[in-house]
């Protein structure tokens, strides 16, 4: 039994512990086995979309300030993006109400 | 060009004719430039650079098949080959003659790039064919997508005039935008 | 360390090998490099697990399955085909030693960097597959793997550059890139990944082009496996081919399986991947990105086509031919120039919809700068051959692109200055800091421009000579005079002897440098190894090779004067800096993400990302 074997043994034990640990840990199982909720998925997706549209509005303002788009194009695009954002906000509100209702149950 | 004309007729407000024409000139100028550059022959031989031409055109033929072009090879064999070529050049053979002799001896493998004849032409043409085809494809796709947007916008505008979004959301939007900045 | 009972250790190491190189001999041969690959892949898998142990419980398990499957493939190879732990029954006293060409510090740097990139693309691939399998097809997999992709791209890019530098310093032919099949194999995934990095922005911003991005990320991974297949099959002649290339069929089969699965999955999820593809205008950043994708994939395809054309030719005509550097140079250079021009045009065009009149106005300055450069350079640069014309065009384009990028920084800083009441340098710093990914990207572009300039300069205006001279004699290359002064020998250790020539370099009668090119002789190796000596400045490299020497101390010297080579390496460091800026954790973005999670868990419990 030389040093190498000892290190090997330690290594093996460490690996076993690391691999075995989750078996004894407490994982919120409902996360793992909860069925996919389409409303939840849509909500999640729309939150990201909302953020992107907001960022796009910011970008558009910046593009306008750095003279990449004309006044006319700027206001038209801004109007459209704001419309998009508001549609998303509206839908988010709907989903929120739905989700809250379900949560109460 | 046909596709383009048809499309631009269908969507007259896509871009003004002047910009279209400008863009077309640009693309043609670019195509011409590429064509010009690929056609201009490199066979211009400087007397001092004859060996370099050979080194560039032929592969190293050493035993362990290093797979390098002669100019990049540093093995002993390559040195001998170079000395041989220099002698041949001095004896009055042209670069073309030496290359032909090498091809006769080792086969086409010895050439560092495919010949521009027969089937080998596909090697040269394929990438450019693919790019040109892809270019037209992308243009068509972009125009279709841009066109689709136009139609969607038109219908949206009709809708928007009828239902005005509540002010609540525009306030919220402004708040969220401000929050993004901080 | 010196356990020569293992066949692999015997074959690639020896007792008096430097510890430094003993480590590098780990990946010096085929078996070891596969083991190294597996090691990296396992480490990456562990990192992915640790990163996601408490989140993304939906996608990550599938991604883990994909990564483990790939790991299993490599483990099967290692266990049943190329066992690196094969034992020699009667252990020999000493090993065979590492190939002297590989005894170079680049051997320690280049392969790991390249492998880090190569293996890294497994992660985005695995997440893309996972998204396809569990039908979670919005852009969450892209967001989860964005940093992975960037970092892998970075390592692959640096790996390629390091490889070029190694070739330049070690192989001794005065060049850095030979369009060797294996170089191509590392270059192709880089191109596809670059295309992906750009087009993915469209999906993030507008939630479209899902199929395209999915295909690109899968193709990137397929290309890495294809590259490995080329290296390990011995199908195509190459400098890099491993001694015993026997694994071709395994990788071919693996490649086939991956392609079938990828195509099958995409086809079966086609309806879910359909997105509402709309562009606000033909003239927009989005469409310019599409053309950039076209150019990148065009170069990729040309490279791929050239790499496999010998096989096609043999199949169709029965004639084996070679596709070498002249082919790639003639085909890829024009496409590369178009790409370079696009790097300059892209930033000026606004997202979604650009205005043509503003665009024309913004083009004026860079265009003028380009034309000015064209005028200034014209009298100085020879335009005798195609390569010189190309280089001239490249320089002009470089000036054009550089101007657009700098103007982009300047304008942004001015806009910010007026908004936030900051001084210009301060505004510039906070501009970059607040949109790291965008300006980091622009910095990377500056690096790419430097690389283009370096390639153009060194490809067309280099000069070289080769001559056998006696001590005291001189050679003249360009404005430099090289005088061969003496020859010395050093016996470094039992296996290695060095022959060193001393060369004095004069410019206008003044001594500027003393070069010492070497030739190293290793016991048991017939071919000596040349160690070049290089004086590298921003203007040019003076590159000396001691090709041969005789008993009368006369020596054959090869001398290259290569202009602007150092620009390429400089470009590499700029790219490194830009990538660092890009991947630096963004506090705002993180905050937004946490905010999203919070909102979501308030409405739907429990929150899933």
PDB file of N, CA, C and O in Angstrom, chain B residues 69-100:
ATOM      1  N   UNK B  69       2.917  21.633 -49.404  1.00  0.00           N
ATOM      2  CA  UNK B  69       3.298  22.243 -50.655  1.00  0.00           C
ATOM      3  C   UNK B  69       4.814  22.455 -50.585  1.00  0.00           C
ATOM      4  O   UNK B  69       5.382  22.632 -49.501  1.00  0.00           O
ATOM      5  N   UNK B  70       5.478  22.384 -51.728  1.00  0.00           N
ATOM      6  CA  UNK B  70       6.939  22.383 -51.712  1.00  0.00           C
ATOM      7  C   UNK B  70       7.514  23.600 -50.979  1.00  0.00           C
ATOM      8  O   UNK B  70       8.480  23.495 -50.235  1.00  0.00           O
ATOM      9  N   UNK B  71       6.885  24.739 -51.199  1.00  0.00           N
ATOM     10  CA  UNK B  71       7.378  25.966 -50.580  1.00  0.00           C
ATOM     11  C   UNK B  71       7.346  25.923 -49.065  1.00  0.00           C
ATOM     12  O   UNK B  71       8.080  26.626 -48.390  1.00  0.00           O
ATOM     13  N   UNK B  72       6.460  25.087 -48.503  1.00  0.00           N
ATOM     14  CA  UNK B  72       6.324  25.017 -47.056  1.00  0.00           C
ATOM     15  C   UNK B  72       7.133  23.893 -46.453  1.00  0.00           C
ATOM     16  O   UNK B  72       7.131  23.699 -45.253  1.00  0.00           O
ATOM     17  N   UNK B  73       7.755  23.094 -47.304  1.00  0.00           N
ATOM     18  CA  UNK B  73       8.402  21.892 -46.797  1.00  0.00           C
ATOM     19  C   UNK B  73       9.860  22.207 -46.477  1.00  0.00           C
ATOM     20  O   UNK B  73      10.527  22.948 -47.196  1.00  0.00           O
ATOM     21  N   UNK B  74      10.343  21.635 -45.394  1.00  0.00           N
ATOM     22  CA  UNK B  74      11.720  21.920 -44.998  1.00  0.00           C
ATOM     23  C   UNK B  74      12.557  20.654 -44.900  1.00  0.00           C
ATOM     24  O   UNK B  74      13.642  20.676 -44.355  1.00  0.00           O
ATOM     25  N   UNK B  75      12.007  19.530 -45.422  1.00  0.00           N
ATOM     26  CA  UNK B  75      12.754  18.291 -45.250  1.00  0.00           C
ATOM     27  C   UNK B  75      13.920  18.227 -46.256  1.00  0.00           C
ATOM     28  O   UNK B  75      14.018  19.036 -47.172  1.00  0.00           O
ATOM     29  N   UNK B  76      14.785  17.227 -46.087  1.00  0.00           N
ATOM     30  CA  UNK B  76      15.957  17.099 -46.955  1.00  0.00           C
ATOM     31  C   UNK B  76      15.552  16.912 -48.412  1.00  0.00           C
ATOM     32  O   UNK B  76      16.139  17.498 -49.319  1.00  0.00           O
ATOM     33  N   UNK B  77      14.530  16.044 -48.608  1.00  0.00           N
ATOM     34  CA  UNK B  77      14.084  15.774 -49.974  1.00  0.00           C
ATOM     35  C   UNK B  77      13.712  17.075 -50.677  1.00  0.00           C
ATOM     36  O   UNK B  77      14.064  17.292 -51.839  1.00  0.00           O
ATOM     37  N   UNK B  78      13.006  17.919 -49.949  1.00  0.00           N
ATOM     38  CA  UNK B  78      12.541  19.148 -50.584  1.00  0.00           C
ATOM     39  C   UNK B  78      13.727  20.007 -51.022  1.00  0.00           C
ATOM     40  O   UNK B  78      13.692  20.648 -52.074  1.00  0.00           O
ATOM     41  N   UNK B  79      14.790  19.986 -50.224  1.00  0.00           N
ATOM     42  CA  UNK B  79      15.977  20.753 -50.616  1.00  0.00           C
ATOM     43  C   UNK B  79      16.550  20.222 -51.922  1.00  0.00           C
ATOM     44  O   UNK B  79      16.904  20.976 -52.823  1.00  0.00           O
ATOM     45  N   UNK B  80      16.605  18.878 -52.003  1.00  0.00           N
ATOM     46  CA  UNK B  80      17.129  18.275 -53.231  1.00  0.00           C
ATOM     47  C   UNK B  80      16.256  18.629 -54.419  1.00  0.00           C
ATOM     48  O   UNK B  80      16.749  18.952 -55.507  1.00  0.00           O
ATOM     49  N   UNK B  81      14.939  18.537 -54.211  1.00  0.00           N
ATOM     50  CA  UNK B  81      14.029  18.859 -55.311  1.00  0.00           C
ATOM     51  C   UNK B  81      14.258  20.292 -55.774  1.00  0.00           C
ATOM     52  O   UNK B  81      14.332  20.577 -56.971  1.00  0.00           O
ATOM     53  N   UNK B  82      14.410  21.177 -54.818  1.00  0.00           N
ATOM     54  CA  UNK B  82      14.609  22.587 -55.167  1.00  0.00           C
ATOM     55  C   UNK B  82      15.889  22.770 -55.991  1.00  0.00           C
ATOM     56  O   UNK B  82      15.897  23.482 -56.998  1.00  0.00           O
ATOM     57  N   UNK B  83      16.944  22.094 -55.541  1.00  0.00           N
ATOM     58  CA  UNK B  83      18.204  22.212 -56.295  1.00  0.00           C
ATOM     59  C   UNK B  83      18.002  21.698 -57.719  1.00  0.00           C
ATOM     60  O   UNK B  83      18.418  22.320 -58.704  1.00  0.00           O
ATOM     61  N   UNK B  84      17.282  20.551 -57.821  1.00  0.00           N
ATOM     62  CA  UNK B  84      16.998  19.985 -59.145  1.00  0.00           C
ATOM     63  C   UNK B  84      16.256  20.963 -60.031  1.00  0.00           C
ATOM     64  O   UNK B  84      16.617  21.185 -61.197  1.00  0.00           O
ATOM     65  N   UNK B  85      15.242  21.601 -59.453  1.00  0.00           N
ATOM     66  CA  UNK B  85      14.440  22.556 -60.232  1.00  0.00           C
ATOM     67  C   UNK B  85      15.287  23.742 -60.687  1.00  0.00           C
ATOM     68  O   UNK B  85      15.161  24.211 -61.817  1.00  0.00           O
ATOM     69  N   UNK B  86      16.139  24.223 -59.765  1.00  0.00           N
ATOM     70  CA  UNK B  86      16.971  25.364 -60.128  1.00  0.00           C
ATOM     71  C   UNK B  86      17.836  25.008 -61.340  1.00  0.00           C
ATOM     72  O   UNK B  86      17.962  25.791 -62.289  1.00  0.00           O
ATOM     73  N   UNK B  87      18.413  23.784 -61.298  1.00  0.00           N
ATOM     74  CA  UNK B  87      19.234  23.357 -62.430  1.00  0.00           C
ATOM     75  C   UNK B  87      18.416  23.296 -63.711  1.00  0.00           C
ATOM     76  O   UNK B  87      18.834  23.760 -64.769  1.00  0.00           O
ATOM     77  N   UNK B  88      17.220  22.717 -63.602  1.00  0.00           N
ATOM     78  CA  UNK B  88      16.374  22.597 -64.788  1.00  0.00           C
ATOM     79  C   UNK B  88      16.022  23.969 -65.351  1.00  0.00           C
ATOM     80  O   UNK B  88      16.015  24.185 -66.557  1.00  0.00           O
ATOM     81  N   UNK B  89      15.727  24.899 -64.421  1.00  0.00           N
ATOM     82  CA  UNK B  89      15.378  26.248 -64.873  1.00  0.00           C
ATOM     83  C   UNK B  89      16.566  26.880 -65.585  1.00  0.00           C
ATOM     84  O   UNK B  89      16.411  27.540 -66.616  1.00  0.00           O
ATOM     85  N   UNK B  90      17.769  26.641 -65.010  1.00  0.00           N
ATOM     86  CA  UNK B  90      18.957  27.237 -65.621  1.00  0.00           C
ATOM     87  C   UNK B  90      19.234  26.628 -66.980  1.00  0.00           C
ATOM     88  O   UNK B  90      19.741  27.290 -67.891  1.00  0.00           O
ATOM     89  N   UNK B  91      18.854  25.346 -67.137  1.00  0.00           N
ATOM     90  CA  UNK B  91      19.102  24.708 -68.427  1.00  0.00           C
ATOM     91  C   UNK B  91      18.086  25.153 -69.471  1.00  0.00           C
ATOM     92  O   UNK B  91      18.091  24.667 -70.599  1.00  0.00           O
ATOM     93  N   UNK B  92      17.177  26.029 -69.103  1.00  0.00           N
ATOM     94  CA  UNK B  92      16.308  26.626 -70.109  1.00  0.00           C
ATOM     95  C   UNK B  92      14.888  26.090 -70.158  1.00  0.00           C
ATOM     96  O   UNK B  92      14.090  26.525 -70.980  1.00  0.00           O
ATOM     97  N   UNK B  93      14.561  25.161 -69.267  1.00  0.00           N
ATOM     98  CA  UNK B  93      13.179  24.681 -69.241  1.00  0.00           C
ATOM     99  C   UNK B  93      12.268  25.763 -68.653  1.00  0.00           C
ATOM    100  O   UNK B  93      12.678  26.500 -67.763  1.00  0.00           O
ATOM    101  N   UNK B  94      11.032  25.825 -69.139  1.00  0.00           N
ATOM    102  CA  UNK B  94      10.115  26.794 -68.544  1.00  0.00           C
ATOM    103  C   UNK B  94       9.402  26.149 -67.358  1.00  0.00           C
ATOM    104  O   UNK B  94       9.437  24.934 -67.179  1.00  0.00           O
ATOM    105  N   UNK B  95       8.753  26.996 -66.586  1.00  0.00           N
ATOM    106  CA  UNK B  95       8.011  26.511 -65.427  1.00  0.00           C
ATOM    107  C   UNK B  95       6.969  25.489 -65.865  1.00  0.00           C
ATOM    108  O   UNK B  95       6.822  24.409 -65.270  1.00  0.00           O
ATOM    109  N   UNK B  96       6.252  25.834 -66.939  1.00  0.00           N
ATOM    110  CA  UNK B  96       5.205  24.934 -67.439  1.00  0.00           C
ATOM    111  C   UNK B  96       5.770  23.563 -67.792  1.00  0.00           C
ATOM    112  O   UNK B  96       5.190  22.532 -67.474  1.00  0.00           O
ATOM    113  N   UNK B  97       6.927  23.574 -68.458  1.00  0.00           N
ATOM    114  CA  UNK B  97       7.528  22.300 -68.867  1.00  0.00           C
ATOM    115  C   UNK B  97       7.894  21.448 -67.663  1.00  0.00           C
ATOM    116  O   UNK B  97       7.641  20.242 -67.639  1.00  0.00           O
ATOM    117  N   UNK B  98       8.455  22.100 -66.666  1.00  0.00           N
ATOM    118  CA  UNK B  98       8.845  21.348 -65.468  1.00  0.00           C
ATOM    119  C   UNK B  98       7.613  20.764 -64.785  1.00  0.00           C
ATOM    120  O   UNK B  98       7.595  19.602 -64.379  1.00  0.00           O
ATOM    121  N   UNK B  99       6.565  21.587 -64.706  1.00  0.00           N
ATOM    122  CA  UNK B  99       5.341  21.100 -64.068  1.00  0.00           C
ATOM    123  C   UNK B  99       4.799  19.900 -64.835  1.00  0.00           C
ATOM    124  O   UNK B  99       4.439  18.879 -64.251  1.00  0.00           O
ATOM    125  N   UNK B 100       4.792  20.016 -66.167  1.00  0.00           N
ATOM    126  CA  UNK B 100       4.284  18.902 -66.977  1.00  0.00           C
ATOM    127  C   UNK B 100       5.103  17.637 -66.749  1.00  0.00           C
ATOM    128  O   UNK B 100       4.555  16.541 -66.606  1.00  0.00           O
TER     129      UNK B 100
END
